[in-house]
Amino acid sequence: MMQFLIKGVFRDRHRWLLPIIVALAAVSILVFTFSFLEGYKLSFERQTSRFVSGHLKVVSRAYAEMLDMRPYDLALLDIEAELAEWQKRYPQLSWAQRINFGALIDIPDSRGDTRVQGEVIGFAIDLFQDDTEIRRMQLTEALQSGRLPQKSGEILITNIAFEKLELELGDTVTLLGSTVFGAMTMQNFQVSGTIEFGTKSLDQGAVVADIQDIRQMMDMPGGAGEILAFFANNEFQPKEAARISKDFNARYSDPEDEFSPQMLSMLEQGNIGYLMQVFGLGMLWMSLGFIFVLGIVLWNSGLISGIRRYGEFGLRLAIGESKRQVYFSLLVEALFTGVVGSLLGVLLGTAVSLYFNRYGMDMSLYNQSGNVLTENMLYAKLNPITLLWSFIPGVLSTLVGAALAGAAIFKRQTSQLFKELET
Amino acid sequence: MKMRYLMLALLLSIGSLPGQSISAEEILNKVDANMISKSGKSTTRMVVHSRRASRTIESINYSLGDSKFYSEYTSPPRDKGTKMLKLDSDLWIFDPNTDRTIQISGNMLKQSVMGSDLSYEDFMEEGSLTEDYSAKIIESITHEGRACWVMELTALRDDVSYQKRRIYIDKERFVSLYEEWFAKSGKLLKTVSASEVKRISGRWYPTKILFKDELKQGQGTEYYIDSIEFDITIPPHTFSKAMLKK
């Protein structure tokens, strides 16, 4: 019976061509879109963890209350002994001390008076102990001119700020900020190079300095605003992160002491968890949307095909087939064309996605106008779930289309079908 | 003899009885007369309470009229040598560690001075209340055991930092004992409480003041005037930019 139906489908080009093309096109688009979204999500995850959140982050409880404001005056101070203990207890994590700060950058004229001022955000990272942080922040790739800082007192500045402030490499600039106690503080730095991260929010005006210099400037010996922790394979593991943060907080965090440490998983920081959830839900909604839209397209093509096949249906009813059997055979045909079209779509989508997985897509133009932290080159990411999420809507939409179109069979009177057969 | 002194004292006290046909402007003039001098030199301590710790910052300050002000921080060691100069509407800070003189302007004026509850803008305020505000007397109350007028001050210009103030003026000493400073929207921004007032060189002058930024958590900033001299001769070069780097 199946073979008979399948042969029937493939001997009539009108029955398979359009449904298969539609399913193929839709599924390949879905595969590519999902793999692109997955790549985008991973890029966001990587970039956000590098610059903002780590996979886990340790801050003081007071700091955690105002996490988005990054109040470094509530930083953890003299934290090195504790950090050594945490490193022993959680060897699967790699740690990075950071101070994120806002400052005014003041450029002197030849007499030492203010020539121009601007606002910058600052990243204080460990630049000299080893190159882990340099690699993590991708500073070598971000370097546009000059060189990376090689000694204390040197900073990198973003290209836009560099040009706006009419600086030259090697110029001395003064950063004005507040100490951890709120007093105004100033420190001179020499510009060793310019950088561009490729993200508008960072590139508008940012400086990167060594954490020891900023500790001295901010009067926070052995302190860090945030201590980021990364999984060794550099991939975020939500369940493991949740387990570690729970264990850490039970051991080291004291609700009575606002300056005791508190660990936060990446998903617990600001709206990162929400955004990640949106990415996941986005895939579900896109699948449902595709089923709906394709269902309508295939419903229409099924209706056209059904009208063309009224004669055939009339004949089949005349020789004793029930309406239910005719309807069922239509669904089987649709299932078959749906499976074939979706498989082809998966193959095509996979091929396109693999291309972008290998060569990536240049998003630098988009990033220049956006504030979401993603890399300039986005690489599509394929995984089995992506393929399944694309394949199922392809088959379902073909079935839904056929089911809707085939419902017309039940509305037709047998006599009417006979009449149409005669004509 | 004793009787004559008693009568004199009684007469003097009757002369300064509260509410006896004195206008709001006259009150402000008397307050200004206490607070503003041709020149002055003071040593002050500022105790700044933050969530993390309390710090004491000491300074020596010089003023000429109400538009020239020079201050040098003497303690703690980290801030020693930091100098501040105000000339009319300009404000400069000299930092000895960087050997830089920076002009404070724009948004920076709203920043806290040494982490205190005072902003640079507060330092920029000209001293005379009568020049900046129109005033009316609201009521008479007793504040901290002292008879006071409650006055409402409304800024005469838009560039005055606090568009409204409610102040409690000691009826006898013509010193402000408590102030509330408001934004144009009516939001309370700061409160100022004088808890110690001393008679110095014929003036009543507050020597212990608590400034509280109502937008910040914390206990406020205590400001102590340890010594103050009025109408002294100060070399003119004290109020010059060159002095900052000396």
mmCIF file of N, CA, C and O in Angstrom, chain A residues 297-363:
data_model
loop_
_atom_site.group_PDB
_atom_site.id
_atom_site.type_symbol
_atom_site.label_atom_id
_atom_site.label_comp_id
_atom_site.label_asym_id
_atom_site.label_seq_id
_atom_site.Cartn_x
_atom_site.Cartn_y
_atom_site.Cartn_z
ATOM 1 N N VAL A 297 0.986 28.096 3.327
ATOM 2 C CA VAL A 297 1.478 27.960 1.941
ATOM 3 C C VAL A 297 1.116 26.584 1.401
ATOM 4 O O VAL A 297 0.582 26.431 0.295
ATOM 5 N N LEU A 298 1.393 25.571 2.218
ATOM 6 C CA LEU A 298 1.162 24.198 1.743
ATOM 7 C C LEU A 298 -0.333 23.865 1.688
ATOM 8 O O LEU A 298 -0.771 23.021 0.913
ATOM 9 N N TRP A 299 -1.082 24.518 2.545
ATOM 10 C CA TRP A 299 -2.540 24.348 2.507
ATOM 11 C C TRP A 299 -3.036 24.800 1.131
ATOM 12 O O TRP A 299 -3.792 24.113 0.459
ATOM 13 N N ASN A 300 -2.550 25.980 0.733
ATOM 14 C CA ASN A 300 -2.955 26.507 -0.567
ATOM 15 C C ASN A 300 -2.500 25.610 -1.713
ATOM 16 O O ASN A 300 -3.272 25.325 -2.632
ATOM 17 N N SER A 301 -1.242 25.154 -1.630
ATOM 18 C CA SER A 301 -0.769 24.285 -2.723
ATOM 19 C C SER A 301 -1.543 22.979 -2.712
ATOM 20 O O SER A 301 -1.852 22.402 -3.760
ATOM 21 N N GLY A 302 -1.899 22.505 -1.488
ATOM 22 C CA GLY A 302 -2.697 21.275 -1.377
ATOM 23 C C GLY A 302 -4.078 21.472 -1.969
ATOM 24 O O GLY A 302 -4.625 20.578 -2.637
ATOM 25 N N LEU A 303 -4.646 22.660 -1.723
ATOM 26 C CA LEU A 303 -5.979 22.955 -2.267
ATOM 27 C C LEU A 303 -5.944 22.938 -3.797
ATOM 28 O O LEU A 303 -6.795 22.328 -4.456
ATOM 29 N N ILE A 304 -4.918 23.575 -4.339
ATOM 30 C CA ILE A 304 -4.781 23.616 -5.809
ATOM 31 C C ILE A 304 -4.631 22.197 -6.349
ATOM 32 O O ILE A 304 -5.303 21.772 -7.296
ATOM 33 N N SER A 305 -3.759 21.449 -5.662
ATOM 34 C CA SER A 305 -3.529 20.068 -6.090
ATOM 35 C C SER A 305 -4.804 19.250 -5.929
ATOM 36 O O SER A 305 -5.146 18.417 -6.777
ATOM 37 N N GLY A 306 -5.530 19.500 -4.816
ATOM 38 C CA GLY A 306 -6.775 18.753 -4.551
ATOM 39 C C GLY A 306 -7.809 19.017 -5.623
ATOM 40 O O GLY A 306 -8.476 18.097 -6.113
ATOM 41 N N ILE A 307 -7.923 20.284 -6.020
ATOM 42 C CA ILE A 307 -8.905 20.639 -7.066
ATOM 43 C C ILE A 307 -8.555 19.909 -8.364
ATOM 44 O O ILE A 307 -9.401 19.359 -9.047
ATOM 45 N N ARG A 308 -7.233 19.903 -8.625
ATOM 46 C CA ARG A 308 -6.776 19.213 -9.832
ATOM 47 C C ARG A 308 -7.085 17.713 -9.756
ATOM 48 O O ARG A 308 -7.301 17.049 -10.765
ATOM 49 N N ARG A 309 -7.135 17.206 -8.522
ATOM 50 C CA ARG A 309 -7.308 15.752 -8.387
ATOM 51 C C ARG A 309 -8.750 15.372 -8.053
ATOM 52 O O ARG A 309 -9.003 14.258 -7.577
ATOM 53 N N TYR A 310 -9.695 16.312 -8.212
ATOM 54 C CA TYR A 310 -11.097 15.997 -7.893
ATOM 55 C C TYR A 310 -11.579 14.784 -8.695
ATOM 56 O O TYR A 310 -12.317 13.936 -8.214
ATOM 57 N N GLY A 311 -11.163 14.732 -9.927
ATOM 58 C CA GLY A 311 -11.558 13.615 -10.786
ATOM 59 C C GLY A 311 -11.101 12.295 -10.191
ATOM 60 O O GLY A 311 -11.879 11.336 -10.065
ATOM 61 N N GLU A 312 -9.845 12.305 -9.776
ATOM 62 C CA GLU A 312 -9.264 11.087 -9.201
ATOM 63 C C GLU A 312 -10.021 10.686 -7.929
ATOM 64 O O GLU A 312 -10.374 9.527 -7.733
ATOM 65 N N PHE A 313 -10.296 11.718 -7.092
ATOM 66 C CA PHE A 313 -11.012 11.414 -5.843
ATOM 67 C C PHE A 313 -12.399 10.850 -6.143
ATOM 68 O O PHE A 313 -12.858 9.898 -5.508
ATOM 69 N N GLY A 314 -13.046 11.451 -7.144
ATOM 70 C CA GLY A 314 -14.392 10.991 -7.522
ATOM 71 C C GLY A 314 -14.354 9.530 -7.946
ATOM 72 O O GLY A 314 -15.184 8.717 -7.512
ATOM 73 N N LEU A 315 -13.332 9.218 -8.759
ATOM 74 C CA LEU A 315 -13.209 7.844 -9.239
ATOM 75 C C LEU A 315 -12.987 6.883 -8.077
ATOM 76 O O LEU A 315 -13.600 5.823 -7.977
ATOM 77 N N ARG A 316 -12.086 7.313 -7.157
ATOM 78 C CA ARG A 316 -11.746 6.439 -6.030
ATOM 79 C C ARG A 316 -12.960 6.230 -5.125
ATOM 80 O O ARG A 316 -13.180 5.147 -4.593
ATOM 81 N N LEU A 317 -13.760 7.277 -4.970
ATOM 82 C CA LEU A 317 -14.975 7.128 -4.169
ATOM 83 C C LEU A 317 -15.974 6.229 -4.891
ATOM 84 O O LEU A 317 -16.659 5.406 -4.273
ATOM 85 N N ALA A 318 -15.985 6.356 -6.226
ATOM 86 C CA ALA A 318 -16.936 5.575 -7.025
ATOM 87 C C ALA A 318 -16.632 4.080 -6.956
ATOM 88 O O ALA A 318 -17.532 3.244 -6.937
ATOM 89 N N ILE A 319 -15.346 3.754 -6.857
ATOM 90 C CA ILE A 319 -15.019 2.316 -6.819
ATOM 91 C C ILE A 319 -15.018 1.785 -5.383
ATOM 92 O O ILE A 319 -14.563 0.679 -5.113
ATOM 93 N N GLY A 320 -15.467 2.644 -4.439
ATOM 94 C CA GLY A 320 -15.747 2.112 -3.118
ATOM 95 C C GLY A 320 -14.807 2.529 -2.001
ATOM 96 O O GLY A 320 -14.965 2.116 -0.855
ATOM 97 N N GLU A 321 -13.816 3.384 -2.314
ATOM 98 C CA GLU A 321 -12.943 3.871 -1.233
ATOM 99 C C GLU A 321 -13.728 4.866 -0.370
ATOM 100 O O GLU A 321 -14.527 5.638 -0.903
ATOM 101 N N SER A 322 -13.470 4.812 0.937
ATOM 102 C CA SER A 322 -14.188 5.761 1.792
ATOM 103 C C SER A 322 -13.460 7.115 1.781
ATOM 104 O O SER A 322 -12.282 7.198 1.428
ATOM 105 N N LYS A 323 -14.224 8.137 2.188
ATOM 106 C CA LYS A 323 -13.602 9.474 2.264
ATOM 107 C C LYS A 323 -12.401 9.442 3.218
ATOM 108 O O LYS A 323 -11.378 10.073 2.978
ATOM 109 N N ARG A 324 -12.550 8.697 4.335
ATOM 110 C CA ARG A 324 -11.474 8.596 5.324
ATOM 111 C C ARG A 324 -10.200 8.011 4.703
ATOM 112 O O ARG A 324 -9.094 8.486 4.950
ATOM 113 N N GLN A 325 -10.407 6.976 3.855
ATOM 114 C CA GLN A 325 -9.237 6.341 3.225
ATOM 115 C C GLN A 325 -8.535 7.308 2.253
ATOM 116 O O GLN A 325 -7.311 7.373 2.199
ATOM 117 N N VAL A 326 -9.356 8.049 1.498
ATOM 118 C CA VAL A 326 -8.776 9.023 0.560
ATOM 119 C C VAL A 326 -7.984 10.083 1.337
ATOM 120 O O VAL A 326 -6.850 10.424 0.989
ATOM 121 N N TYR A 327 -8.595 10.531 2.431
ATOM 122 C CA TYR A 327 -7.952 11.559 3.260
ATOM 123 C C TYR A 327 -6.643 11.023 3.847
ATOM 124 O O TYR A 327 -5.600 11.682 3.820
ATOM 125 N N PHE A 328 -6.711 9.779 4.345
ATOM 126 C CA PHE A 328 -5.524 9.163 4.953
ATOM 127 C C PHE A 328 -4.389 9.051 3.930
ATOM 128 O O PHE A 328 -3.224 9.310 4.234
ATOM 129 N N SER A 329 -4.757 8.647 2.704
ATOM 130 C CA SER A 329 -3.719 8.488 1.673
ATOM 131 C C SER A 329 -3.070 9.839 1.346
ATOM 132 O O SER A 329 -1.873 9.931 1.104
ATOM 133 N N LEU A 330 -3.889 10.898 1.405
ATOM 134 C CA LEU A 330 -3.343 12.246 1.178
ATOM 135 C C LEU A 330 -2.307 12.597 2.253
ATOM 136 O O LEU A 330 -1.248 13.147 1.968
ATOM 137 N N LEU A 331 -2.635 12.258 3.515
ATOM 138 C CA LEU A 331 -1.718 12.545 4.627
ATOM 139 C C LEU A 331 -0.428 11.752 4.480
ATOM 140 O O LEU A 331 0.663 12.264 4.746
ATOM 141 N N VAL A 332 -0.538 10.494 4.052
ATOM 142 C CA VAL A 332 0.664 9.663 3.877
ATOM 143 C C VAL A 332 1.556 10.267 2.787
ATOM 144 O O VAL A 332 2.769 10.372 2.948
ATOM 145 N N GLU A 333 0.893 10.693 1.711
ATOM 146 C CA GLU A 333 1.669 11.340 0.630
ATOM 147 C C GLU A 333 2.377 12.588 1.166
ATOM 148 O O GLU A 333 3.564 12.823 0.891
ATOM 149 N N ALA A 334 1.641 13.368 1.983
ATOM 150 C CA ALA A 334 2.219 14.602 2.527
ATOM 151 C C ALA A 334 3.373 14.281 3.461
ATOM 152 O O ALA A 334 4.410 14.957 3.445
ATOM 153 N N LEU A 335 3.175 13.250 4.284
ATOM 154 C CA LEU A 335 4.245 12.849 5.200
ATOM 155 C C LEU A 335 5.499 12.505 4.400
ATOM 156 O O LEU A 335 6.613 12.927 4.745
ATOM 157 N N PHE A 336 5.266 11.795 3.323
ATOM 158 C CA PHE A 336 6.402 11.369 2.516
ATOM 159 C C PHE A 336 7.114 12.568 1.875
ATOM 160 O O PHE A 336 8.330 12.713 1.980
ATOM 161 N N THR A 337 6.321 13.423 1.243
ATOM 162 C CA THR A 337 6.963 14.597 0.608
ATOM 163 C C THR A 337 7.593 15.502 1.675
ATOM 164 O O THR A 337 8.659 16.079 1.462
ATOM 165 N N GLY A 338 6.931 15.577 2.834
ATOM 166 C CA GLY A 338 7.466 16.395 3.929
ATOM 167 C C GLY A 338 8.812 15.870 4.396
ATOM 168 O O GLY A 338 9.765 16.634 4.579
ATOM 169 N N VAL A 339 8.886 14.541 4.589
ATOM 170 C CA VAL A 339 10.139 13.942 5.060
ATOM 171 C C VAL A 339 11.247 14.150 4.021
ATOM 172 O O VAL A 339 12.352 14.576 4.352
ATOM 173 N N VAL A 340 10.909 13.883 2.756
ATOM 174 C CA VAL A 340 11.932 14.035 1.706
ATOM 175 C C VAL A 340 12.374 15.505 1.599
ATOM 176 O O VAL A 340 13.573 15.810 1.606
ATOM 177 N N GLY A 341 11.398 16.422 1.555
ATOM 178 C CA GLY A 341 11.719 17.852 1.429
ATOM 179 C C GLY A 341 12.526 18.341 2.627
ATOM 180 O O GLY A 341 13.511 19.070 2.475
ATOM 181 N N SER A 342 12.128 17.886 3.828
ATOM 182 C CA SER A 342 12.825 18.343 5.028
ATOM 183 C C SER A 342 14.240 17.786 5.083
ATOM 184 O O SER A 342 15.175 18.490 5.498
ATOM 185 N N LEU A 343 14.391 16.509 4.670
ATOM 186 C CA LEU A 343 15.739 15.933 4.659
ATOM 187 C C LEU A 343 16.651 16.706 3.712
ATOM 188 O O LEU A 343 17.790 17.031 4.054
ATOM 189 N N LEU A 344 16.087 16.994 2.524
ATOM 190 C CA LEU A 344 16.885 17.775 1.561
ATOM 191 C C LEU A 344 17.204 19.161 2.122
ATOM 192 O O LEU A 344 18.312 19.675 1.966
ATOM 193 N N GLY A 345 16.197 19.740 2.808
ATOM 194 C CA GLY A 345 16.387 21.055 3.428
ATOM 195 C C GLY A 345 17.473 21.010 4.492
ATOM 196 O O GLY A 345 18.304 21.923 4.593
ATOM 197 N N VAL A 346 17.462 19.929 5.293
ATOM 198 C CA VAL A 346 18.489 19.779 6.327
ATOM 199 C C VAL A 346 19.866 19.705 5.677
ATOM 200 O O VAL A 346 20.823 20.344 6.139
ATOM 201 N N LEU A 347 19.935 18.943 4.555
ATOM 202 C CA LEU A 347 21.233 18.803 3.878
ATOM 203 C C LEU A 347 21.724 20.153 3.336
ATOM 204 O O LEU A 347 22.874 20.542 3.550
ATOM 205 N N LEU A 348 20.808 20.867 2.670
ATOM 206 C CA LEU A 348 21.197 22.157 2.099
ATOM 207 C C LEU A 348 21.565 23.158 3.204
ATOM 208 O O LEU A 348 22.592 23.843 3.137
ATOM 209 N N GLY A 349 20.682 23.215 4.241
ATOM 210 C CA GLY A 349 20.929 24.138 5.363
ATOM 211 C C GLY A 349 22.245 23.814 6.051
ATOM 212 O O GLY A 349 23.004 24.711 6.435
ATOM 213 N N THR A 350 22.522 22.505 6.190
ATOM 214 C CA THR A 350 23.770 22.092 6.839
ATOM 215 C C THR A 350 24.969 22.554 6.011
ATOM 216 O O THR A 350 25.955 23.059 6.559
ATOM 217 N N ALA A 351 24.850 22.389 4.697
ATOM 218 C CA ALA A 351 25.967 22.790 3.833
ATOM 219 C C ALA A 351 26.236 24.295 3.968
ATOM 220 O O ALA A 351 27.389 24.723 4.144
ATOM 221 N N VAL A 352 25.157 25.089 3.923
ATOM 222 C CA VAL A 352 25.321 26.546 4.045
ATOM 223 C C VAL A 352 25.888 26.901 5.423
ATOM 224 O O VAL A 352 26.810 27.713 5.558
ATOM 225 N N SER A 353 25.329 26.235 6.448
ATOM 226 C CA SER A 353 25.778 26.538 7.811
ATOM 227 C C SER A 353 27.237 26.152 7.999
ATOM 228 O O SER A 353 27.986 26.866 8.682
ATOM 229 N N LEU A 354 27.623 25.011 7.414
ATOM 230 C CA LEU A 354 29.023 24.589 7.548
ATOM 231 C C LEU A 354 29.960 25.596 6.898
ATOM 232 O O LEU A 354 31.053 25.854 7.404
ATOM 233 N N TYR A 355 29.494 26.171 5.778
ATOM 234 C CA TYR A 355 30.305 27.200 5.118
ATOM 235 C C TYR A 355 30.533 28.374 6.080
ATOM 236 O O TYR A 355 31.656 28.839 6.281
ATOM 237 N N PHE A 356 29.418 28.854 6.694
ATOM 238 C CA PHE A 356 29.545 29.994 7.609
ATOM 239 C C PHE A 356 30.183 29.597 8.936
ATOM 240 O O PHE A 356 30.668 30.446 9.669
ATOM 241 N N ASN A 357 30.135 28.294 9.215
ATOM 242 C CA ASN A 357 30.828 27.812 10.413
ATOM 243 C C ASN A 357 32.338 27.906 10.198
ATOM 244 O O ASN A 357 33.103 28.188 11.105
ATOM 245 N N ARG A 358 32.739 27.670 8.968
ATOM 246 C CA ARG A 358 34.169 27.679 8.667
ATOM 247 C C ARG A 358 34.678 29.100 8.392
ATOM 248 O O ARG A 358 35.690 29.517 8.931
ATOM 249 N N TYR A 359 33.937 29.828 7.566
ATOM 250 C CA TYR A 359 34.443 31.136 7.140
ATOM 251 C C TYR A 359 33.841 32.322 7.911
ATOM 252 O O TYR A 359 34.363 33.428 7.835
ATOM 253 N N GLY A 360 32.742 32.073 8.606
ATOM 254 C CA GLY A 360 32.142 33.126 9.418
ATOM 255 C C GLY A 360 31.458 34.209 8.597
ATOM 256 O O GLY A 360 31.519 34.222 7.361
ATOM 257 N N MET A 361 30.785 35.115 9.317
ATOM 258 C CA MET A 361 30.076 36.213 8.666
ATOM 259 C C MET A 361 30.549 37.519 9.331
ATOM 260 O O MET A 361 30.558 37.627 10.562
ATOM 261 N N ASP A 362 30.959 38.454 8.534
ATOM 262 C CA ASP A 362 31.499 39.699 9.079
ATOM 263 C C ASP A 362 30.352 40.586 9.574
ATOM 264 O O ASP A 362 29.539 41.055 8.783
ATOM 265 N N MET A 363 30.300 40.778 10.879
ATOM 266 C CA MET A 363 29.208 41.567 11.473
ATOM 267 C C MET A 363 29.711 42.920 11.972
ATOM 268 O O MET A 363 29.025 43.584 12.746
#
